[in-house]
Short mmCIF file of C-alpha atoms and ligand atoms in Angstrom, two decimals:
data_model
loop_
_atom_site.label_atom_id
_atom_site.label_comp_id
_atom_site.label_asym_id
_atom_site.label_seq_id
_atom_site.Cartn_x
_atom_site.Cartn_y
_atom_site.Cartn_z
CA MET X 1 -2.28 34.66 41.68
CA ALA X 2 -0.93 31.42 41.79
CA SER X 3 -1.04 29.78 45.42
CA SER X 4 2.28 28.63 47.03
CA GLU X 5 0.70 25.90 49.38
CA PRO X 6 1.27 22.35 48.54
CA GLN X 7 -1.07 21.22 46.59
CA PRO X 8 -2.26 17.56 47.63
CA LYS X 9 -0.83 14.76 45.43
CA PRO X 10 -3.90 13.38 43.38
CA ALA X 11 -4.78 10.14 44.22
CA LYS X 12 -3.28 7.34 42.21
CA PRO X 13 -5.80 5.28 39.91
CA HIS X 14 -6.84 2.08 41.06
CA VAL X 15 -7.44 -0.79 39.19
CA LEU X 16 -9.37 -3.76 40.01
CA LEU X 17 -8.13 -7.16 38.44
CA ILE X 18 -10.53 -9.91 38.36
CA PRO X 19 -9.15 -12.92 36.28
CA TYR X 20 -11.29 -16.00 36.03
CA PRO X 21 -10.24 -18.40 38.43
CA ALA X 22 -8.25 -21.07 36.38
CA GLN X 23 -4.50 -21.26 35.88
CA GLY X 24 -4.39 -19.89 32.24
CA HIS X 25 -6.13 -17.06 33.41
CA VAL X 26 -4.65 -16.05 36.45
CA ASN X 27 -1.12 -16.22 34.83
CA PRO X 28 -1.47 -13.22 32.02
CA PHE X 29 -3.66 -11.46 34.63
CA LEU X 30 -0.91 -11.14 37.35
CA LYS X 31 1.59 -10.04 34.32
CA LEU X 32 -0.77 -7.19 33.44
CA ALA X 33 -1.34 -6.30 37.19
CA LYS X 34 2.44 -6.00 37.41
CA ALA X 35 2.81 -3.88 34.40
CA LEU X 36 0.09 -1.80 35.41
CA HIS X 37 1.63 -1.23 39.28
CA ALA X 38 4.88 -0.80 37.43
CA ARG X 39 2.99 2.41 35.74
CA GLY X 40 1.68 4.19 38.81
CA PHE X 41 -1.29 2.25 39.10
CA HIS X 42 -2.62 1.19 42.80
CA VAL X 43 -3.70 -2.54 42.01
CA THR X 44 -6.52 -4.91 43.83
CA PHE X 45 -6.11 -8.33 42.42
CA VAL X 46 -9.09 -10.79 43.09
CA HIS X 47 -8.36 -14.29 43.63
CA THR X 48 -11.48 -16.87 44.39
CA GLU X 49 -11.27 -18.25 48.06
CA TYR X 50 -10.46 -21.34 46.46
CA ASN X 51 -7.51 -20.64 44.65
CA HIS X 52 -5.97 -18.21 47.44
CA GLY X 53 -6.01 -21.27 49.46
CA ARG X 54 -3.98 -23.33 46.79
CA LEU X 55 -1.57 -20.33 46.27
CA LEU X 56 -1.35 -20.14 50.01
CA ARG X 57 -0.12 -23.83 50.68
CA ALA X 58 1.81 -23.78 47.10
CA ARG X 59 3.79 -20.59 47.80
CA GLY X 60 3.08 -19.01 51.39
CA ALA X 61 2.03 -15.77 52.36
CA ALA X 62 4.99 -14.78 50.37
CA ALA X 63 2.70 -14.62 47.35
CA PHE X 64 0.56 -12.17 48.49
CA ASP X 65 3.15 -9.45 49.51
CA ALA X 66 4.40 -7.01 47.85
CA GLY X 67 5.92 -5.39 50.30
CA ASP X 68 4.54 -2.13 48.95
CA GLU X 69 1.44 -0.24 49.62
CA GLY X 70 0.40 -0.37 46.18
CA PHE X 71 -0.62 -4.04 45.23
CA ARG X 72 -3.21 -5.86 47.30
CA PHE X 73 -5.13 -8.97 47.05
CA GLU X 74 -8.50 -9.62 48.14
CA THR X 75 -10.80 -12.60 47.64
CA ILE X 76 -14.14 -13.31 46.68
CA PRO X 77 -16.13 -16.94 46.78
CA ASP X 78 -16.61 -18.64 43.69
CA GLY X 79 -20.12 -20.11 44.38
CA LEU X 80 -18.78 -23.93 44.63
CA PRO X 81 -18.82 -25.65 48.04
CA LEU X 82 -15.46 -25.21 50.01
CA SER X 83 -12.83 -27.45 49.58
CA ASP X 84 -9.16 -27.63 50.03
CA LEU X 85 -8.15 -29.68 47.21
CA ASP X 86 -5.06 -29.16 44.84
CA ALA X 87 -7.28 -29.78 41.66
CA THR X 88 -8.56 -27.85 38.81
CA GLN X 89 -12.44 -27.44 39.04
CA ASP X 90 -14.88 -28.46 37.13
CA ILE X 91 -14.80 -25.62 34.60
CA TRP X 92 -18.51 -25.99 33.68
CA ALA X 93 -19.71 -26.11 37.30
CA LEU X 94 -17.50 -23.07 38.26
CA CYS X 95 -18.99 -20.82 34.90
CA GLU X 96 -22.25 -21.41 36.34
CA ALA X 97 -21.56 -20.99 39.93
CA THR X 98 -19.12 -18.12 39.32
CA ARG X 99 -22.23 -15.92 37.19
CA ARG X 100 -24.49 -16.71 39.88
CA THR X 101 -22.42 -15.43 43.02
CA GLY X 102 -20.03 -13.19 41.35
CA PRO X 103 -22.04 -9.65 40.48
CA ALA X 104 -22.77 -9.72 44.47
CA ALA X 105 -19.59 -10.42 45.37
CA VAL X 106 -17.65 -8.16 42.88
CA ARG X 107 -20.35 -4.91 43.89
CA GLY X 108 -19.78 -5.68 47.60
CA LEU X 109 -16.00 -5.96 47.35
CA VAL X 110 -15.71 -2.41 45.29
CA GLU X 111 -18.00 -1.05 48.41
CA ARG X 112 -16.17 -2.26 51.08
CA LEU X 113 -12.72 -1.46 49.19
CA ASN X 114 -14.24 2.13 48.94
CA ARG X 115 -15.27 2.46 52.44
CA ALA X 116 -12.22 0.94 54.24
CA GLY X 117 -10.63 4.43 52.76
CA ASP X 118 -6.99 3.34 53.08
CA ALA X 119 -6.50 3.42 49.31
CA PRO X 120 -7.64 5.55 46.62
CA PRO X 121 -11.22 4.81 45.56
CA VAL X 122 -11.22 2.03 42.40
CA SER X 123 -11.47 4.02 39.65
CA CYS X 124 -11.54 1.19 37.02
CA VAL X 125 -12.12 -2.20 36.38
CA VAL X 126 -10.30 -5.17 34.15
CA ALA X 127 -12.57 -8.18 34.37
CA ASP X 128 -11.88 -11.34 32.74
CA GLY X 129 -13.80 -11.94 29.17
CA ALA X 130 -15.15 -15.21 30.68
CA MET X 131 -16.73 -12.78 33.34
CA GLY X 132 -18.61 -10.47 31.04
CA TYR X 133 -20.88 -9.87 34.01
CA VAL X 134 -18.41 -7.82 35.89
CA VAL X 135 -19.28 -4.99 33.00
CA HIS X 136 -22.78 -4.59 34.22
CA VAL X 137 -22.13 -4.35 37.78
CA ALA X 138 -18.84 -1.85 37.12
CA LYS X 139 -21.36 0.17 34.70
CA GLU X 140 -23.75 0.41 37.44
CA MET X 141 -21.31 1.69 39.84
CA GLY X 142 -20.08 4.26 37.62
CA LEU X 143 -16.85 2.73 36.60
CA PRO X 144 -15.11 2.22 33.29
CA ALA X 145 -14.45 -1.53 32.67
CA TYR X 146 -12.42 -3.61 30.22
CA LEU X 147 -12.56 -7.01 28.98
CA PHE X 148 -9.46 -9.32 28.90
CA PHE X 149 -10.06 -12.22 26.97
CA THR X 150 -7.13 -14.73 28.01
CA PRO X 151 -7.65 -17.00 24.90
CA SER X 152 -5.97 -16.17 21.39
CA GLY X 153 -7.76 -13.57 18.70
CA CYS X 154 -8.26 -16.53 16.54
CA GLY X 155 -10.14 -18.07 19.46
CA PHE X 156 -11.74 -14.93 20.31
CA LEU X 157 -13.08 -14.36 16.76
CA ALA X 158 -14.50 -17.87 16.59
CA TYR X 159 -16.51 -17.20 19.78
CA LEU X 160 -17.84 -13.61 18.52
CA ASN X 161 -19.48 -15.52 15.61
CA PHE X 162 -21.07 -18.52 17.66
CA ASP X 163 -24.42 -16.66 17.35
CA GLN X 164 -24.05 -16.61 13.74
CA LEU X 165 -23.42 -20.22 13.77
CA VAL X 166 -26.61 -20.91 15.42
CA LYS X 167 -28.55 -18.45 13.26
CA ARG X 168 -27.21 -20.02 10.30
CA GLY X 169 -28.14 -23.86 11.51
CA TYR X 170 -24.74 -25.12 11.73
CA VAL X 171 -25.18 -25.25 15.81
CA PRO X 172 -26.33 -26.99 17.85
CA LEU X 173 -25.43 -30.44 15.94
CA LYS X 174 -28.55 -32.11 14.79
CA ASP X 175 -27.70 -35.57 16.63
CA GLU X 176 -24.83 -37.63 18.17
CA SER X 177 -23.47 -38.67 14.10
CA CYS X 178 -22.66 -35.37 13.79
CA PHE X 179 -19.43 -36.11 15.87
CA THR X 180 -18.36 -38.84 13.34
CA ASN X 181 -19.99 -38.81 10.14
CA GLY X 182 -17.41 -35.64 8.68
CA TYR X 183 -20.03 -33.25 9.55
CA LEU X 184 -17.29 -31.06 11.55
CA ASP X 185 -15.56 -31.05 8.10
CA THR X 186 -17.83 -28.50 7.19
CA PRO X 187 -16.44 -25.22 6.05
CA VAL X 188 -16.96 -21.86 7.90
CA ASP X 189 -14.95 -19.98 5.84
CA TRP X 190 -17.54 -17.13 5.65
CA ILE X 191 -16.70 -16.12 9.16
CA ALA X 192 -14.68 -12.90 8.24
CA GLY X 193 -11.12 -12.78 9.20
CA MET X 194 -10.76 -16.77 10.10
CA LEU X 195 -7.72 -18.29 8.16
CA PRO X 196 -8.83 -20.03 4.90
CA GLY X 197 -10.38 -23.34 4.89
CA ALA X 198 -11.40 -23.31 8.46
CA ARG X 199 -13.91 -25.72 9.32
CA LEU X 200 -16.28 -26.62 12.37
CA ARG X 201 -13.95 -28.78 14.15
CA ASP X 202 -11.68 -25.85 14.18
CA LEU X 203 -13.43 -23.98 16.00
CA PRO X 204 -13.84 -23.64 19.81
CA THR X 205 -15.08 -27.45 20.90
CA PHE X 206 -18.55 -25.69 22.67
CA ILE X 207 -20.12 -25.82 19.54
CA ARG X 208 -20.00 -29.58 19.62
CA THR X 209 -23.38 -30.15 21.58
CA THR X 210 -26.69 -31.10 20.56
CA ASP X 211 -28.33 -29.07 23.22
CA PRO X 212 -29.49 -25.83 22.28
CA ASP X 213 -29.43 -24.29 25.80
CA ASP X 214 -25.70 -25.68 26.25
CA THR X 215 -24.07 -23.85 28.90
CA MET X 216 -21.02 -23.03 27.36
CA LEU X 217 -22.59 -22.31 24.20
CA THR X 218 -25.30 -19.95 25.63
CA ILE X 219 -22.71 -18.26 28.00
CA ASN X 220 -20.06 -17.32 25.15
CA ILE X 221 -22.83 -15.89 23.05
CA LYS X 222 -24.02 -13.81 25.68
CA GLN X 223 -20.83 -12.66 26.31
CA CYS X 224 -20.01 -11.55 22.64
CA GLU X 225 -23.50 -10.40 22.10
CA LEU X 226 -23.82 -8.33 25.26
CA ASP X 227 -20.95 -8.09 27.69
CA SER X 228 -18.08 -7.14 25.02
CA PRO X 229 -19.96 -4.24 23.42
CA ALA X 230 -20.62 -2.56 26.69
CA ALA X 231 -17.02 -3.07 28.02
CA ASP X 232 -14.83 0.06 27.13
CA GLY X 233 -12.66 -1.86 25.91
CA ILE X 234 -11.00 -5.25 25.08
CA LEU X 235 -7.72 -6.69 25.89
CA LEU X 236 -5.99 -9.44 24.00
CA ASN X 237 -2.84 -11.27 24.81
CA THR X 238 -1.46 -11.42 21.28
CA PHE X 239 0.13 -9.18 18.93
CA ASP X 240 -0.84 -7.90 15.77
CA ASP X 241 1.55 -9.33 13.15
CA LEU X 242 0.66 -13.10 14.61
CA GLU X 243 -2.95 -12.44 14.06
CA ARG X 244 -3.56 -9.46 11.58
CA ARG X 245 -6.45 -10.95 9.49
CA ALA X 246 -8.41 -12.42 13.04
CA LEU X 247 -7.80 -8.71 14.42
CA GLY X 248 -9.08 -6.80 11.81
CA ALA X 249 -12.37 -8.78 11.93
CA ILE X 250 -12.43 -8.26 15.59
CA ARG X 251 -11.55 -4.50 15.32
CA ALA X 252 -14.65 -4.21 13.22
CA ARG X 253 -16.92 -5.03 15.45
CA LEU X 254 -14.84 -4.10 18.87
CA PRO X 255 -12.87 -0.79 17.89
CA ASN X 256 -11.15 -0.24 21.10
CA THR X 257 -9.35 -3.69 21.08
CA PHE X 258 -5.81 -3.52 22.74
CA THR X 259 -3.28 -6.12 21.52
CA VAL X 260 -0.79 -6.22 24.62
CA GLY X 261 1.18 -9.75 24.11
CA PRO X 262 2.64 -11.53 24.31
CA LEU X 263 2.63 -10.65 28.28
CA GLY X 264 6.07 -12.01 29.07
CA PRO X 265 9.01 -10.96 30.93
CA GLU X 266 9.52 -7.57 28.76
CA VAL X 267 6.13 -6.43 30.12
CA ALA X 268 6.59 -8.24 33.60
CA PRO X 269 10.21 -8.88 34.54
CA PRO X 270 10.52 -11.96 36.99
CA SER X 271 12.56 -9.83 39.15
CA TYR X 272 9.36 -6.95 39.76
CA LEU X 273 7.79 -8.08 42.82
CA PRO X 274 9.35 -11.13 42.36
CA SER X 275 7.36 -13.08 45.55
CA LEU X 276 3.78 -12.55 43.70
CA THR X 277 3.51 -15.76 41.93
CA SER X 278 -0.14 -17.17 40.43
CA SER X 279 1.54 -20.47 39.89
CA LEU X 280 -1.14 -22.97 41.44
CA TRP X 281 1.12 -25.68 41.96
CA ARG X 282 4.70 -25.72 43.51
CA GLY X 283 7.11 -26.27 40.48
CA ASP X 284 9.57 -28.91 40.68
CA ASP X 285 12.95 -27.22 41.27
CA ARG X 286 15.08 -29.71 39.47
CA CYS X 287 13.79 -29.04 36.08
CA VAL X 288 16.43 -26.58 35.02
CA ALA X 289 19.42 -28.48 36.79
CA TRP X 290 18.36 -31.25 34.71
CA LEU X 291 18.07 -29.48 31.26
CA ASP X 292 21.41 -27.59 32.15
CA GLY X 293 22.64 -31.35 32.02
CA HIS X 294 21.51 -31.46 28.26
CA ALA X 295 22.51 -27.68 27.57
CA GLU X 296 25.63 -29.04 25.34
CA ALA X 297 22.93 -30.67 22.58
CA ALA X 298 20.80 -27.15 21.98
CA GLY X 299 17.44 -27.95 21.05
CA SER X 300 17.59 -32.03 21.99
CA VAL X 301 14.85 -32.23 24.54
CA VAL X 302 11.29 -32.90 24.11
CA TYR X 303 9.18 -30.59 26.70
CA VAL X 304 5.89 -32.45 27.27
CA ASN X 305 2.96 -30.71 29.04
CA PHE X 306 -0.70 -30.64 28.57
CA GLY X 307 -1.59 -27.38 30.78
CA SER X 308 -3.76 -27.02 33.74
CA ILE X 309 -7.14 -28.72 32.59
CA THR X 310 -6.41 -31.50 30.51
CA VAL X 311 -7.48 -34.93 31.75
CA VAL X 312 -6.39 -38.16 29.83
CA THR X 313 -7.16 -41.78 30.94
CA GLY X 314 -4.52 -44.12 32.33
CA GLU X 315 -4.31 -46.01 28.98
CA GLN X 316 -3.65 -42.90 27.03
CA MET X 317 -0.78 -42.06 29.35
CA ASP X 318 0.89 -45.45 28.86
CA GLU X 319 0.61 -44.92 25.15
CA PHE X 320 2.57 -41.30 25.78
CA ALA X 321 4.89 -43.22 27.92
CA TRP X 322 5.89 -45.96 25.56
CA GLY X 323 5.90 -43.64 22.39
CA LEU X 324 8.31 -40.83 24.29
CA ALA X 325 10.67 -43.91 25.42
CA ALA X 326 10.78 -45.24 21.62
CA ALA X 327 11.30 -41.69 20.27
CA GLY X 328 15.00 -41.43 21.49
CA SER X 329 15.08 -38.06 22.40
CA PRO X 330 15.85 -36.70 26.01
CA PHE X 331 12.31 -35.68 27.45
CA LEU X 332 11.01 -33.47 30.39
CA TRP X 333 7.19 -34.63 31.01
CA VAL X 334 4.94 -32.94 33.27
CA VAL X 335 2.29 -35.26 34.70
CA ARG X 336 0.12 -33.01 37.10
CA PRO X 337 -1.48 -34.78 40.07
CA ASP X 338 -4.93 -34.93 38.80
CA MET X 339 -4.36 -35.14 35.22
CA VAL X 340 -5.05 -38.94 34.71
CA ARG X 341 -9.04 -39.52 34.85
CA ASP X 342 -10.50 -41.39 37.89
CA GLY X 343 -7.58 -41.84 39.64
CA GLY X 344 -4.58 -40.78 41.67
CA GLY X 345 -3.73 -44.93 41.05
CA TRP X 346 -1.56 -44.41 37.75
CA ALA X 347 1.99 -44.85 37.91
CA LEU X 348 4.50 -44.79 35.15
CA PRO X 349 4.44 -48.45 33.23
CA GLU X 350 6.66 -51.48 34.50
CA GLY X 351 10.11 -51.15 32.64
CA PHE X 352 9.53 -47.76 31.71
CA ALA X 353 12.33 -46.35 33.61
CA GLU X 354 14.87 -48.94 32.84
CA ALA X 355 13.83 -48.41 28.92
CA VAL X 356 14.69 -44.71 29.24
CA ALA X 357 17.83 -45.06 31.33
CA GLY X 358 18.03 -41.44 32.65
CA ARG X 359 16.87 -39.95 29.51
CA GLY X 360 13.56 -38.68 31.04
CA LEU X 361 12.39 -36.56 33.88
CA THR X 362 9.06 -36.60 34.74
CA VAL X 363 7.56 -34.19 37.37
CA GLY X 364 3.95 -32.92 38.80
CA TRP X 365 4.64 -29.28 37.59
CA CYS X 366 7.69 -27.12 36.51
CA ASP X 367 8.18 -22.94 35.90
CA GLN X 368 7.26 -23.54 32.17
CA GLU X 369 8.43 -20.34 30.83
CA ALA X 370 12.29 -21.14 32.28
CA VAL X 371 11.83 -24.63 30.49
CA LEU X 372 10.77 -23.43 27.33
CA GLU X 373 13.20 -20.59 27.51
CA HIS X 374 16.28 -23.17 28.19
CA PRO X 375 18.56 -23.76 25.32
CA ALA X 376 18.47 -27.39 25.50
CA THR X 377 14.63 -27.26 24.94
CA GLY X 378 13.99 -27.90 21.54
CA GLY X 379 10.50 -29.17 20.89
CA PHE X 380 6.93 -28.83 22.65
CA LEU X 381 4.33 -31.77 22.96
CA SER X 382 1.21 -29.63 23.88
CA HIS X 383 -2.40 -29.07 24.34
CA CYS X 384 -1.96 -25.61 22.45
CA GLY X 385 -3.64 -23.57 25.62
CA TRP X 386 -3.08 -20.04 24.27
CA ASN X 387 -0.52 -18.95 27.03
CA SER X 388 1.61 -22.21 26.01
CA THR X 389 1.20 -21.59 22.49
CA LEU X 390 2.46 -17.84 23.00
CA GLU X 391 4.99 -18.92 25.82
CA SER X 392 6.14 -21.49 23.06
CA LEU X 393 6.35 -18.83 20.10
CA ARG X 394 8.29 -16.32 22.37
CA ALA X 395 10.89 -19.02 23.09
CA GLY X 396 10.93 -20.03 19.16
CA VAL X 397 10.05 -23.52 20.01
CA PRO X 398 8.20 -25.61 17.67
CA LEU X 399 4.79 -27.47 18.41
CA LEU X 400 3.67 -30.89 18.65
CA CYS X 401 0.18 -30.14 18.81
CA TRP X 402 -2.32 -32.31 20.87
CA PRO X 403 -5.60 -30.02 21.32
CA PHE X 404 -7.94 -31.15 24.53
CA PHE X 405 -10.70 -28.76 24.11
CA SER X 406 -12.01 -25.10 23.77
CA GLU X 407 -10.10 -22.91 21.36
CA GLN X 408 -7.11 -24.95 21.65
CA VAL X 409 -8.29 -26.77 18.70
CA THR X 410 -8.31 -23.28 16.71
CA ASN X 411 -4.79 -22.47 18.09
CA CYS X 412 -3.48 -25.66 16.78
CA ARG X 413 -5.05 -25.29 13.20
CA TYR X 414 -3.22 -21.44 13.14
CA ALA X 415 -0.14 -23.15 14.92
CA CYS X 416 0.04 -25.61 11.86
CA GLU X 417 -1.51 -24.11 9.31
CA GLU X 418 -0.93 -20.33 9.43
CA TRP X 419 2.21 -19.55 11.64
CA GLY X 420 4.02 -22.74 10.46
CA VAL X 421 5.19 -23.74 13.73
CA GLY X 422 3.13 -26.94 14.63
CA LEU X 423 2.88 -30.47 13.63
CA GLU X 424 -0.69 -31.98 14.82
CA MET X 425 -0.74 -35.85 16.43
CA PRO X 426 -4.00 -37.36 15.76
CA ARG X 427 -6.35 -37.45 18.96
CA GLU X 428 -6.37 -41.30 19.37
CA ALA X 429 -2.51 -41.38 19.09
CA GLY X 430 -1.12 -44.72 20.31
CA ARG X 431 2.34 -45.46 21.09
CA GLU X 432 3.47 -45.62 17.32
CA GLU X 433 2.03 -42.28 16.49
CA VAL X 434 3.85 -40.55 19.30
CA GLU X 435 7.01 -42.10 18.47
CA ALA X 436 6.72 -41.01 14.80
CA ALA X 437 5.25 -37.58 15.97
CA VAL X 438 8.19 -37.13 18.24
CA ARG X 439 10.79 -37.96 15.80
CA GLU X 440 9.60 -35.58 13.46
CA LEU X 441 9.37 -32.97 15.38
CA MET X 442 12.78 -33.15 16.72
CA GLY X 443 14.30 -34.24 13.38
CA ALA X 444 16.88 -32.11 11.71
CA GLU X 445 14.91 -32.20 8.38
CA GLY X 446 11.86 -32.54 7.21
CA ARG X 447 8.26 -30.75 8.75
CA GLY X 448 9.91 -30.32 12.23
CA ALA X 449 12.94 -28.70 10.99
CA ALA X 450 10.74 -26.28 9.23
CA ALA X 451 8.63 -25.47 11.94
CA ARG X 452 11.47 -24.89 13.94
CA ARG X 453 12.73 -22.23 11.70
CA LYS X 454 9.36 -20.55 11.59
CA ALA X 455 9.41 -20.70 15.25
CA ALA X 456 12.81 -18.84 15.11
CA GLU X 457 11.25 -16.30 12.83
CA TRP X 458 7.94 -15.71 15.51
CA LYS X 459 10.25 -15.34 18.40
CA GLU X 460 11.83 -11.89 16.74
CA LYS X 461 8.38 -10.88 16.05
CA ALA X 462 6.72 -11.64 19.08
CA ARG X 463 9.66 -10.01 21.24
CA ALA X 464 9.64 -6.89 18.53
CA ALA X 465 5.72 -6.44 19.55
CA VAL X 466 6.57 -5.98 23.07
CA ALA X 467 9.95 -3.92 23.03
CA PRO X 468 9.96 -0.20 22.85
CA GLY X 469 8.09 1.07 19.53
CA GLY X 470 6.65 -2.11 18.87
CA SER X 471 2.59 -2.69 18.25
CA SER X 472 2.03 -4.25 21.71
CA CYS X 473 4.18 -2.16 23.71
CA ALA X 474 2.36 1.07 22.29
CA ASN X 475 -1.08 -0.58 22.78
CA LEU X 476 -0.01 -1.03 26.40
CA GLU X 477 0.82 2.63 27.24
CA ARG X 478 -2.45 3.37 25.16
CA PHE X 479 -4.59 1.68 27.56
CA VAL X 480 -2.68 3.03 30.57
CA GLN X 481 -3.53 6.50 29.25
CA GLU X 482 -6.75 5.62 28.92
CA MET X 483 -7.45 3.92 32.18
CA ALA X 484 -5.47 6.70 34.01
CA LEU X 485 -7.69 9.04 32.47
CA ALA X 486 -10.77 7.07 33.71
CA LYS X 487 -9.69 8.04 36.78
CA CYS X 488 -12.62 9.24 39.10
C1 UDX A 501 -6.73 -23.57 28.78
C2 UDX A 501 -6.91 -23.09 27.48
O1 UDX A 501 -6.37 -23.70 26.85
C3 UDX A 501 -6.24 -21.76 27.25
O2 UDX A 501 -6.56 -21.30 25.90
C4 UDX A 501 -7.65 -21.03 27.54
O3 UDX A 501 -7.60 -19.50 27.47
C5 UDX A 501 -7.91 -21.33 29.28
O4 UDX A 501 -8.13 -22.69 29.84
P1 UDX A 501 -4.39 -23.99 30.39
O5 UDX A 501 -5.04 -25.60 30.25
O6 UDX A 501 -4.30 -23.81 31.58
O7 UDX A 501 -5.64 -23.07 29.58
O8 UDX A 501 -3.26 -24.24 29.38
P2 UDX A 501 -2.34 -22.70 29.25
O9 UDX A 501 -3.43 -21.33 28.45
O10 UDX A 501 -1.49 -23.29 28.37
O11 UDX A 501 -2.11 -21.98 30.44
C6 UDX A 501 -1.45 -22.71 31.41
C7 UDX A 501 -0.39 -22.07 32.19
O12 UDX A 501 0.37 -22.58 33.06
C8 UDX A 501 0.83 -21.18 31.25
O13 UDX A 501 1.24 -20.00 31.64
C9 UDX A 501 2.16 -22.30 31.50
O14 UDX A 501 3.40 -21.60 31.27
C10 UDX A 501 1.79 -22.41 32.91
N1 UDX A 501 2.17 -24.01 33.54
C11 UDX A 501 1.72 -24.94 32.99
C12 UDX A 501 3.44 -24.09 34.09
O15 UDX A 501 3.81 -22.71 34.63
N2 UDX A 501 3.83 -25.14 34.68
C13 UDX A 501 3.46 -26.25 34.21
O16 UDX A 501 4.04 -27.26 34.44
C14 UDX A 501 2.26 -26.10 33.28
#
């Protein structure tokens, strides 16, 4: 006989999300966290103490206050000496330090959360692909664990082949001459799923080492060889139409791969838990109003931003400044406070303000998605970080590509050759090259106009992927089902 007693409510699934502590990782993780929360998960989001301090200074306590029982923030140390700087940490040192201290910190956190008993027990873990060791900690604790790789699918595919590059003798490089003697032009189109004509120079820059024990080379091999196959599944912030060939090769090795991108407003609307943000710098409020002032000339503004890690010399900044001044288009240029190597001393060159006469706005940080979505924005001079690339595609804005490091070079190659949305600017671009490249990007005809047309096509496809019935939308729901069932 069925009991008429009220049954206890089943505990919510409790997901622990652990991003790698850098801007380009915490942003997509927070969007994923909101999407999971909206689908009934209790969420614990883990920042490092350093980033928690930065967010607190940039956004105040509201950045951690969901006003809701089911979304909490926790911190773990990153293993580096404590500091109250507001700057991107050394990525190499951070990688080594988090690997050293991360496993014990994550284990301790799960134990503490479960002991506290004021939330459902942790039932699954989503860790950053750059912190693959978390998978093994989770498994030891009997928890299902997924890895979220925040770079592109094509970048991830390249990392999956780092071991082959070593086995076949391409990497490490024989000596320093390989950087300049054309060796990097060696074709690597034997990599299944890579775009035709791919060269060593199109693979993540961590292969550009002569040291067989190089930190980033060996960490990336380990992550792909040992950590990824041990995970219950892999998440990627991309969509099937965009990277079909690369994704086919990834799924041949890691069948349970979920493409859920682009993680944007469809997945996590800005109105959902709006105070929870992940921007480590405070955006300059003038940007949107300034763009409004240019809205009559739709697509007239060139937006310049090199992400959260790029560091350049003062001389290179001068070349950008004069190139932008000469190109003639209005521009919105983000110069991060820690962007110029060796010094807070860099300032816009003398005479620059007069030369651009109100045609440019220079700020320290902005709300990039709002800038890219603004109708006045017509081109993006970018370092091709994956979030920037995807946000630009989603907004239908063509790219002028100036990659700095990691898989940004891979993203650049795909943007220019495969997706047709990018033009590449030479690495050592002087002011004339900057001027010519910006003119070409913003031009009403020629390669810039062709890239603009392609970007408009990708905008539609990107939005369709995350709309109901789209591939990423379906994958997210499948992922949610799998995680919810994995509840202990
Ligand atoms: C880098 C990589 O290039 C990326 O591909 C890799 O996965 C992680 O490291 P980053 O330099 O941070 O990342 O670039 P990007 O991936 O583009 O991420 C930057 C994020 O910060 C974007 O989401 C962007 O919208 C945001 N941002 C950047 C702002 O909101 N305002 C700014 O002024 C600059």
